[in-house]
Coordinates of C-alpha atoms in Angstrom, one line a residue:
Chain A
X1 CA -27.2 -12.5 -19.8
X2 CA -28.8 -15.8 -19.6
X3 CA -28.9 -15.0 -15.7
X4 CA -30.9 -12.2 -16.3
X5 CA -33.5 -13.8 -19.1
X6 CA -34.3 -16.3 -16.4
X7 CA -34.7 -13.6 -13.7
X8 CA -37.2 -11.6 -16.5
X9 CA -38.9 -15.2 -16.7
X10 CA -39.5 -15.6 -13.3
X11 CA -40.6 -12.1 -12.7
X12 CA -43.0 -11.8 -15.5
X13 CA -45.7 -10.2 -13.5
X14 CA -43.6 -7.5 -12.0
X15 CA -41.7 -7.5 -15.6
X16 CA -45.1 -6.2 -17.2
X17 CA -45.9 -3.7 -14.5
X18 CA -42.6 -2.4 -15.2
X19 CA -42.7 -2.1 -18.7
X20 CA -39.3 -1.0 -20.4
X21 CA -39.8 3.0 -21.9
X22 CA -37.7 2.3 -24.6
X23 CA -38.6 -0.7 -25.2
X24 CA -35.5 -2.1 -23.6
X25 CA -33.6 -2.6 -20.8
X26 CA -35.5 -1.0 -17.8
X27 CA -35.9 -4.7 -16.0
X28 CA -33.3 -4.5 -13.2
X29 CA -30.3 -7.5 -13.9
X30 CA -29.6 -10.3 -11.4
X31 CA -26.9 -8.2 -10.2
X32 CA -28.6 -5.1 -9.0
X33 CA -30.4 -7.8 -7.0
X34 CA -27.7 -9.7 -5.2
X35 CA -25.7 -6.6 -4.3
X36 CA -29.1 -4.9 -3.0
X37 CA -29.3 -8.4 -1.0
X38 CA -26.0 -8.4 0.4
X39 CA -26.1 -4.4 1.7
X40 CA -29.3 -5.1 3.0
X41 CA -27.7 -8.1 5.3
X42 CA -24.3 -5.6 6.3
X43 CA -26.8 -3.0 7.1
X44 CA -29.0 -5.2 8.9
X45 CA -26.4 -6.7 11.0
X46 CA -24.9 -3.7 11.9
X47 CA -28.0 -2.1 13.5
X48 CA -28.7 -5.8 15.2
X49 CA -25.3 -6.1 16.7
X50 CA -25.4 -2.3 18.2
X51 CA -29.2 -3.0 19.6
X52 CA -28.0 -6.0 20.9
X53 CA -24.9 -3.9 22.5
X54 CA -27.8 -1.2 23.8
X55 CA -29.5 -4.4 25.6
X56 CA -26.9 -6.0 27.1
X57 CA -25.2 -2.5 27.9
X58 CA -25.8 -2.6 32.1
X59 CA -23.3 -0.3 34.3
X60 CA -22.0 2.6 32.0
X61 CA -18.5 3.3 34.0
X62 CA -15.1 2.6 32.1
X63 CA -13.1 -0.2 34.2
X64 CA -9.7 0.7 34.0
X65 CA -6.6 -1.8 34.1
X66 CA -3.1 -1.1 33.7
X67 CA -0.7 -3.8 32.6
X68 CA 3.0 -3.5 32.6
X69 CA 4.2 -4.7 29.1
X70 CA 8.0 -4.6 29.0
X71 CA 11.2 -2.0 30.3
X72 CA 13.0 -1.2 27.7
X73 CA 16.6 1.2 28.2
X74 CA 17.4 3.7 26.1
X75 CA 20.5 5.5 26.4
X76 CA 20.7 6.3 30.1
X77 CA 17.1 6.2 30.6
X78 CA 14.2 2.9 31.0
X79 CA 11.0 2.9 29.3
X80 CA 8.7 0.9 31.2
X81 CA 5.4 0.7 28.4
X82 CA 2.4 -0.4 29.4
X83 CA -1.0 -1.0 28.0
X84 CA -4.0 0.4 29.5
X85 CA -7.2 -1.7 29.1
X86 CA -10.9 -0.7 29.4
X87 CA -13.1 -3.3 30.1
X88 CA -15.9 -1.4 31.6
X89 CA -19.1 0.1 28.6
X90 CA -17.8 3.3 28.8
X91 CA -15.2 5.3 27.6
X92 CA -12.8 7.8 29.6
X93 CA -11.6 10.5 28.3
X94 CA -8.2 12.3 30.1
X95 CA -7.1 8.9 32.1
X96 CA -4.1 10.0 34.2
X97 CA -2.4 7.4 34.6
X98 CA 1.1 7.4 37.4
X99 CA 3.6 5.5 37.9
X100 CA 5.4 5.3 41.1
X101 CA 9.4 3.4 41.7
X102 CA 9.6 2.4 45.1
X103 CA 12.3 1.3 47.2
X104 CA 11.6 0.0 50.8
X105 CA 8.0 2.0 51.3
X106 CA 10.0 4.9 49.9
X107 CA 8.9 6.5 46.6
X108 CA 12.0 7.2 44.9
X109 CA 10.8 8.3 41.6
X110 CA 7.6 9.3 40.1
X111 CA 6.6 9.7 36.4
X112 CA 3.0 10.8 34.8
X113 CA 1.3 10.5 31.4
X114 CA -2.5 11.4 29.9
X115 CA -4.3 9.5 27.9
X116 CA -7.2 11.6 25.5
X117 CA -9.3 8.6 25.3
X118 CA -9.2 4.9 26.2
X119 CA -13.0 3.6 24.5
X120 CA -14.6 1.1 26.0
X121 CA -13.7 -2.5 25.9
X122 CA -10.4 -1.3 23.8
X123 CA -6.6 -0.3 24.6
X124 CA -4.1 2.2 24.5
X125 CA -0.2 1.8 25.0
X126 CA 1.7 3.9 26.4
X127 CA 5.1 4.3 28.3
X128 CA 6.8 6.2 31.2
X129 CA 10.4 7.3 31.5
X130 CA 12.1 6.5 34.8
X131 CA 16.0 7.8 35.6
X132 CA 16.5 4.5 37.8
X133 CA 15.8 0.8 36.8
X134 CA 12.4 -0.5 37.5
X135 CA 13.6 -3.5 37.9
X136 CA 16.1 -3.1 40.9
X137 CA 12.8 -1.5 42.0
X138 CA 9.3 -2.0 42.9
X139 CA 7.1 -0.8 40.0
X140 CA 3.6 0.5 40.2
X141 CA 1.7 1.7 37.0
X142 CA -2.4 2.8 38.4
X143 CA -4.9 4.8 36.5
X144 CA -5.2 7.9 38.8
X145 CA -8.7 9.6 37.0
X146 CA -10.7 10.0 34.0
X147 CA -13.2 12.5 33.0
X148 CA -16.3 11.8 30.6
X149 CA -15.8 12.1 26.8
Chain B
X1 CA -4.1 16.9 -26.2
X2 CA -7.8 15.5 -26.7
X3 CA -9.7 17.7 -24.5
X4 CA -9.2 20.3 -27.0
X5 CA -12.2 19.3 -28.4
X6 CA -14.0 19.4 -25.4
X7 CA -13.0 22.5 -24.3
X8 CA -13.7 24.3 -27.5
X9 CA -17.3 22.9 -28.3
X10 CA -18.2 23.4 -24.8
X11 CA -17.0 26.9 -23.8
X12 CA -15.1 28.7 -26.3
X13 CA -17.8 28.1 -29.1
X14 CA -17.7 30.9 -31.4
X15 CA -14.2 31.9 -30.4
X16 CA -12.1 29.4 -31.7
X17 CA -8.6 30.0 -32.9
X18 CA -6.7 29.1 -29.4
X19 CA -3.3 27.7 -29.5
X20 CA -2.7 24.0 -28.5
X21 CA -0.7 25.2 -25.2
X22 CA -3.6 27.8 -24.5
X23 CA -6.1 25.4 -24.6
X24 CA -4.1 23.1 -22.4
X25 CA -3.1 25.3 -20.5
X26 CA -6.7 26.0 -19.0
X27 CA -7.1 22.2 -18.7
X28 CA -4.3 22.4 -15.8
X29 CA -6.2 25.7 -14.4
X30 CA -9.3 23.7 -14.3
X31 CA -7.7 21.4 -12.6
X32 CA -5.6 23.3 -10.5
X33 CA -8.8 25.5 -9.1
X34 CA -11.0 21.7 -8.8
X35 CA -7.7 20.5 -6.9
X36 CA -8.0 23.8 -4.5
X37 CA -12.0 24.3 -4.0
X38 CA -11.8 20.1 -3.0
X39 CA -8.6 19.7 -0.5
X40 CA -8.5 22.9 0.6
X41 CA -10.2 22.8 4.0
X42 CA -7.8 18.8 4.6
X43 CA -5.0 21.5 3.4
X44 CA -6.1 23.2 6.9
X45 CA -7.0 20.9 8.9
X46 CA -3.9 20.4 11.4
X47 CA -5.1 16.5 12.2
X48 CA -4.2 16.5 8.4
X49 CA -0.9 17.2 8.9
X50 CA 0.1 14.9 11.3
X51 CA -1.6 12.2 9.6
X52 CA 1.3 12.6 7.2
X53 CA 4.0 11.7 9.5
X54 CA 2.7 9.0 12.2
X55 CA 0.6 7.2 9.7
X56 CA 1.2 3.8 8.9
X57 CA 3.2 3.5 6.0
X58 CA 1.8 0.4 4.6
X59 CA -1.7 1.9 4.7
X60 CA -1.1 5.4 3.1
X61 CA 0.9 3.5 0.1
X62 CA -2.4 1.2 -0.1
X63 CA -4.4 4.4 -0.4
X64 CA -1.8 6.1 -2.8
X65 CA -2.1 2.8 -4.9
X66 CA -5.3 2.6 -4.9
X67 CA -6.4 6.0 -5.6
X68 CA -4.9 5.6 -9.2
X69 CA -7.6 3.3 -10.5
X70 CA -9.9 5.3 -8.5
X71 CA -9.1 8.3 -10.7
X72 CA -8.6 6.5 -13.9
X73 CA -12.3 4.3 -13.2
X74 CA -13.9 8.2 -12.6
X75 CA -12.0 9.7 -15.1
X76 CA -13.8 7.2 -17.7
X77 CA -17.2 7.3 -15.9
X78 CA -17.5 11.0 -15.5
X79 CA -15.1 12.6 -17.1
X80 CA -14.5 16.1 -19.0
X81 CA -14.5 14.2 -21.9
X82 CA -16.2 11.2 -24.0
X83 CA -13.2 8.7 -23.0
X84 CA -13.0 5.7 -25.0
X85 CA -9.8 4.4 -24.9
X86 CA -8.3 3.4 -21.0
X87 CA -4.8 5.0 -22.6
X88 CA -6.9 8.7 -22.1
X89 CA -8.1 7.7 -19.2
X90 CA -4.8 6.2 -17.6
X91 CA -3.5 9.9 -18.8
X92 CA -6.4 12.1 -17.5
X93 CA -5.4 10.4 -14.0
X94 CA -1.7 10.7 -13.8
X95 CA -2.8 14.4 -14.7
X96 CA -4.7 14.9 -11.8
X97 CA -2.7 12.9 -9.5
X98 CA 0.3 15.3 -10.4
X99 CA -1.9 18.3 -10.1
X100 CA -3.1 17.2 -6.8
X101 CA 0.7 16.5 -6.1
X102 CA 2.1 20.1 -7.0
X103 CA -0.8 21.9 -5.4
X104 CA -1.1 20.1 -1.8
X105 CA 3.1 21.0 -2.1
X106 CA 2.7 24.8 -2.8
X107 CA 0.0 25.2 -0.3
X108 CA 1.6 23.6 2.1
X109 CA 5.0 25.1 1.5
X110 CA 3.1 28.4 1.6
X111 CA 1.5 27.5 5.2
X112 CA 4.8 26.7 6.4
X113 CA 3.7 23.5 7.2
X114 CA 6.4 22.1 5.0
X115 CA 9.7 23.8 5.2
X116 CA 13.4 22.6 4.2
X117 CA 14.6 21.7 7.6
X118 CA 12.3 18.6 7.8
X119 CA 12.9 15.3 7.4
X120 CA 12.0 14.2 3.7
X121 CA 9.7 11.3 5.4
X122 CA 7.8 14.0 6.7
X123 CA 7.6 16.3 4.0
X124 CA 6.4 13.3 1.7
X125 CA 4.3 11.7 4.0
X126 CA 2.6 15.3 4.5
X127 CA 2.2 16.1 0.6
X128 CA 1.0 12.3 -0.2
X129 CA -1.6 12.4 1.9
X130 CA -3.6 15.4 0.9
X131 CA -2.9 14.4 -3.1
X132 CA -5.1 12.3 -2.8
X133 CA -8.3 14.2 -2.1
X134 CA -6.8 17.4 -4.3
X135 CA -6.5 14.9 -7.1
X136 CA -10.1 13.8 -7.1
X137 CA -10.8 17.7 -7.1
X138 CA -8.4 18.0 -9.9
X139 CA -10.7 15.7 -12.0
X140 CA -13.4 16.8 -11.3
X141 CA -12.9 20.6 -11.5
X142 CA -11.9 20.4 -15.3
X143 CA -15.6 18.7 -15.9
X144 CA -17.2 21.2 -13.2
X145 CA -15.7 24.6 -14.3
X146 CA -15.7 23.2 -17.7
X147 CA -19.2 23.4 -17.7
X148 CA -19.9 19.9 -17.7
X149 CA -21.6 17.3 -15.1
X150 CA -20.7 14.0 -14.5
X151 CA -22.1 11.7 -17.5
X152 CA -24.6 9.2 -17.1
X153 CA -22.9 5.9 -17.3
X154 CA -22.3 4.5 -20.6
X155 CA -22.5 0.8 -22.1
X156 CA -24.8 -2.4 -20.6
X157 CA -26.9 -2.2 -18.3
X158 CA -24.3 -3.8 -15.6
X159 CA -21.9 -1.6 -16.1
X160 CA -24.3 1.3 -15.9
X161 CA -25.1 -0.3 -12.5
X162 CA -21.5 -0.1 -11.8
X163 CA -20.7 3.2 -12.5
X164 CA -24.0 4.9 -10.5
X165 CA -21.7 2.5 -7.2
X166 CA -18.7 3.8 -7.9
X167 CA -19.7 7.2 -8.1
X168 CA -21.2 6.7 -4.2
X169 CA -18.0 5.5 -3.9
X170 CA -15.7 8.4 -4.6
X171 CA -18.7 11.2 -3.3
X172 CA -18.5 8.7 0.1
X173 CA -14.6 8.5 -0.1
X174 CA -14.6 12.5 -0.9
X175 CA -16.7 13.7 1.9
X176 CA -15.1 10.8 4.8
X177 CA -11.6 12.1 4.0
X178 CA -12.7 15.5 4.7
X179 CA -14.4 14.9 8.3
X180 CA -12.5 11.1 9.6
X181 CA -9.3 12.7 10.5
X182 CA -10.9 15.3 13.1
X183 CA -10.7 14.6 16.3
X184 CA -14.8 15.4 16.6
X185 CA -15.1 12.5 14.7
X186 CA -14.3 9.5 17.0
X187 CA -15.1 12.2 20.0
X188 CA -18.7 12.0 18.7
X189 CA -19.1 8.1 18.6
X190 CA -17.8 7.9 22.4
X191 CA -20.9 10.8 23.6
X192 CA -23.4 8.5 21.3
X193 CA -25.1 5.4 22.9
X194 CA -25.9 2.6 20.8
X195 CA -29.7 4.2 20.7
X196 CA -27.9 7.0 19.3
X197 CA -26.2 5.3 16.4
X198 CA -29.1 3.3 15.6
X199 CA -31.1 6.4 14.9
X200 CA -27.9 7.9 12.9
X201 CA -28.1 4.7 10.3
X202 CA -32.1 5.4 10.1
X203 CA -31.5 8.7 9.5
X204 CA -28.6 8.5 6.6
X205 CA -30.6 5.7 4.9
X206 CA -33.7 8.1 4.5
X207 CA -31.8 10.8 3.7
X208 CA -30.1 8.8 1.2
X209 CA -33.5 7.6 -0.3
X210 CA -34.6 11.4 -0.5
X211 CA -31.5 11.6 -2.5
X212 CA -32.0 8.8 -4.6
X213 CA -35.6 9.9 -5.2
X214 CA -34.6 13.6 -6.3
X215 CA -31.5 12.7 -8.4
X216 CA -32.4 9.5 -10.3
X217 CA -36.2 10.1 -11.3
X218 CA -34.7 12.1 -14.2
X219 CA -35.9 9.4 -16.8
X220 CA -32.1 8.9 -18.0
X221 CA -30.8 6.7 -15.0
X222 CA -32.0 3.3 -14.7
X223 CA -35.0 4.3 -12.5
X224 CA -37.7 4.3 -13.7
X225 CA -41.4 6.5 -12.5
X226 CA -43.0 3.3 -12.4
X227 CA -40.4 1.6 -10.4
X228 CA -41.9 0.2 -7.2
X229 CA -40.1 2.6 -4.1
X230 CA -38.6 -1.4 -2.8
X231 CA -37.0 -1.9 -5.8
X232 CA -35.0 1.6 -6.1
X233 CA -34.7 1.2 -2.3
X234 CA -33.0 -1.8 -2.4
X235 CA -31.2 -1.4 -5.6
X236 CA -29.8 2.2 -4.5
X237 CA -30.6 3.4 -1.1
X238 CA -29.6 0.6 0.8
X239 CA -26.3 -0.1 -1.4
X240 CA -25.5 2.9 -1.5
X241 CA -25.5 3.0 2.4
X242 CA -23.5 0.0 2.6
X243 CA -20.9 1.3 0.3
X244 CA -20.9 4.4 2.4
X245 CA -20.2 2.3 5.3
X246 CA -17.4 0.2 4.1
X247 CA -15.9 3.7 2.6
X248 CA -16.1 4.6 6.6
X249 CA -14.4 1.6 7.7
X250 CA -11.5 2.0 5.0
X251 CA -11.1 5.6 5.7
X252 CA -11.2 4.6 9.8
X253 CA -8.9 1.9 9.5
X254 CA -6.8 4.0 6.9
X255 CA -6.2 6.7 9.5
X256 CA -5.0 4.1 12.2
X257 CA -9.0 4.6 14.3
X258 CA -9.2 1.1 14.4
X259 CA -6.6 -0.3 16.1
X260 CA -7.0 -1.7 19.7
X261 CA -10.4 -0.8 19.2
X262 CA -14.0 -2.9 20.1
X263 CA -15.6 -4.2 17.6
X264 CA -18.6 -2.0 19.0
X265 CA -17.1 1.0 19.2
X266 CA -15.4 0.4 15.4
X267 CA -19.4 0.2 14.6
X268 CA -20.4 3.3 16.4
X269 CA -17.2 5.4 14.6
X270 CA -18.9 4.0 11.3
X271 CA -22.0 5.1 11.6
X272 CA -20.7 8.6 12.7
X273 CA -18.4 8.6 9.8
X274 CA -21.5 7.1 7.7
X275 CA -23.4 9.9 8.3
X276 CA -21.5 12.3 5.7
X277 CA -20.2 9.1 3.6
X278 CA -23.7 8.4 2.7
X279 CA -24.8 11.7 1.8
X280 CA -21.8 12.3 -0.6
X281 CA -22.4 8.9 -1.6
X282 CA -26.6 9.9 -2.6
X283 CA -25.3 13.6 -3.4
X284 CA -22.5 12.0 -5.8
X285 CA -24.1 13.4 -8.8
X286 CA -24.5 16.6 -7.8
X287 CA -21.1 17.1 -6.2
X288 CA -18.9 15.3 -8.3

C-alpha cells in the first residue's frame, strides 16, 4: 500500500488525467507495473533472439550425424542405440537412417529405422536390432535421406 | 449443498419447491455437459491417447497436482457461486476433478480406447490425462449453462489484478491443451522461418490488444475510457502474452516437445503454440 501511495506521488500528473470514476481506486498499483515490465522484457527477448537467429541463419540444409551410443543385449538379440544429431538450420523430416554389420567387406546383416523429424540443431535417439553382436563386428550406423518438413 | 441457492435464484425462479438431490443433481449435469462440450474433441484426438501412456510420469503428476489449485483458484474467482470460504471452493474443485475423472472414463471406455485387457498404467495414464481439461469444463459448465458468466474479480485492487492473470491463464492453458498434442503443432514451427514466427508474436499481441480493448472497456474492470492505450497495453496485452507464452512452454515441456530440442526451435514451437494460448488467454472472459 505504501508502495503504491508513493507510485500515485510520483505520478501525480498522469494520476489527475486519470481521475478515479468512483472516486477510488482506478490508479493502476506498483504491481500492475512491474509485471507489465517484466512481460515486456520475455517478449522482447524472444522476438530479439529469433531475429537474431533469422540473421545469422546462412545455409538452410539439416547436417546429419549419427553417433553410436551403447549395444545393449536383450534376450537373444543386441540393441545398438544411437543418437542422431542435426547440426545443420534446418530440420528433416523422414531421416532414414541404416545400419549395416560387416564382417571382412561382407555385409552380414542389415537393420533400418525412420525418424519423423530430427529439428535443427536438436537430437533424436533411437536404436536398431541386430541377430549377431556388433561388437565381434564392424558397425556402421549413416543417415541414408531426409525429406523436407 | 450451497449452490442450491444459486441454482434456484438464477434459473428456477418462480418454480421453487425442488428437492435437495434434484437440485444437485443438475449441478453434476451442468457439470457433466461443461466437462463434455470442453474435452471432447482431446477425448478424440488419438495424439491424446498415447500421451497417456509414454508420457513422463513425473510431468503428468505435476500437471495432475497442479490442476487442483488451478480449479479451486477459478472456482473462487469465477465461479457458479459467490464463494467465500476456500472450504467451498476446495469442494467445488474435487467436484469437478471427479466429474472430469468419471466422464473422460465413460467416453473413453465407450470409444474403446480403454478396454479391460490393458495394463492399469495405461488405462490411468489415459483417463488422467484428459481429466484435466474435462475438469476445467466441468467448472465452468455449471456457471455457463447455469446462466451465469465468470464474475469480475472481487476484493483489492491487487487481487483484482490477479484474478483478470489467472483467468488468461486457464483460457491459455484450456485452448494449448487442446491443439499442443497434435502433431500439426510442432510440424508447423519446423515449415516457419524465424521471419515467420516473428510476425506470429506481432500478430497474437494485436489480436490480444483487440481483445483487451473489446472485453475490458466495460467500465467494471480496472480499465478505464480514459486510460492511455500504453497503459492497458502494458498492464494487459503484453502480460497477457507473456502468460500465454509460458502456458506454451509448460504445455510443450509437459507433453515431452522439449526434450533434445534447440533453444530456437523451443522458441518457434512457442510462438506456434502462442498463437491460440494468447487468444484464449484475451478471450478468457468470454470463454470461460
Amino acid at each position: 500500500m505504501d508502495a503504491r501511495l508513493k507510485k500515485q506521488n510520483e505520478n501525480g500528473k498522469s494520476q489527475a488525467q486519470q481521475a478515479p470514476k468512483d472516486g477510488g481506486s482506478s490508479q493502476p498499483s506498483i504491481i500492475e507495473w512491474i509485471v507489465g515490465t517484466v512481460s515486456a522484457l520475455l517478449t522482447l527477448a524472444m522476438i530479439g533472439f529469433l531475429s537474431y537467429h533469422a540473421f545469422e541463419k546462412q545455409n538452410t540444409i539439416p547436417q546429419l550425424a549419427v553417433v553410436v551410443e551403447e549395444i545393449r543385449p536383450v534376450d537373444d538379440v543386441y540393441h545398438a542405440a544411437f543418437r542422431i544429431v542435426n547440426e545443420g538450420n534446418a530440420t528433416a523430416a523422414g531421416v532414414l537412417v541404416v545400419g549395416e554389420l560387416r564382417s571382412g567387406g561382407e555385409v552380414v546383416e542389415e537393420r533400418e529405422v525412420t525418424f519423423d523429424y530430427v529439428p535443427s540443431l536438436s537430437e533424436r535417439q533411437g536404436a536398431l536390432i541386430f541377430e549377431n553382436d556388433p561388437s565381434t563386428h564392424n558397425l556402421q550406423i549413416e543417415p541414408h535421406g531426409y525429406s523436407e518438413p | 449443498m450451497r449452490h442450491q441457492d444459486d441454482t434456484s435464484s438464477v434459473n428456477e425462479e418462480g418454480r421453487g419447491g425442488f428437492s435437495l438431490p434434484a437440485v444437485a443433481a443438475t449441478g453434476l449435469a451442468r457439470g457433466l455437459g461443461g466437462a463434455l462440450i470442453f474435452s471432447l474433441p482431446m477425448l478424440m484426438t488419438m495424439e491424446m491417447w498415447w500421451l497417456g501412456f509414454y508420457l513422463d510420469r513425473f510431468r503428468l503428476v505435476l500437471l495432475l497436482i497442479l490442476n487442483i489449485p488451478l480449479l479451486t483458484l477459478l472456482s473462487h474467482q469465477a465461479g457458479f457461486e459467490e464463494t467465500s470460504e476456500w472450504r467451498d471452493d476446495l469442494r467445488d474443485a474435487a467436484t469437478a476433478y471427479g466429474i472430469g475423472i468419471v466422464s473422460s472414463t465413460l467416453v473413453l471406455t465407450g470409444f474403446g480406447i480403454i478396454t479391460v485387457g490393458m495394463p492399469l498404467d495405461e488405462i490411468v495414464g489415459k483417463i488422467a490425462i484428459q481429466s484435466v481439461p474435462a475438469s476445467i469444463g466441468a467448472l465452468l459448465g455449471r456457471s455457463q449453462l447455469g446462466g451465469g458468466k465468470a464474475k469480475l474479480p472481487q476484493g483489492s485492487e491487487e487481487e483484482a489484478y490477479g484474478g483478470e492473470l489467472l483467468l488468461m491463464a486457464v483460457g491459455a492453458l484450456f485452448l494449448g491443451l487442446n491443439v499442443a498434442p497434435t502433431e500439426e503443432m510442432i510440424l508447423i514451427s519446423y515449415k516457419m522461418t524465424e521471419w515467420h514466427a516473428i510476425a506470429i508474436i506481432a500478430v497474437s499481441i494485436l489480436l490480444m490488444h483487440g481483445f483487451v480493448y473489446a472485453l475490458e472497456f466495460k467500465g467494471e474492470s480496472p480499465l478505464y475510457p480514459d486510460t492511455p492505450w500504453w497503459s492497458a497495453f502494458l498492464r494487459f496485452t503484453v502480460v497477457g502474452y507473456a502468460i500465454a507464452a509460458l502456458v506454451s512452454l509448460y504445455v510443450l515441456w509437459t507433453f515431452g516437445r522439449t526434450e533434445d530440442v534447440s533453444l530456437s526451435q523451443i522458441l518457434m514451437s512457442v510462438t506456434v503454440l502462442g498463437f491460440p494460448t494468447s487468444i484464449g488467454a484475451a478471450a478468457a472472459r468470454l470463454i470461460l
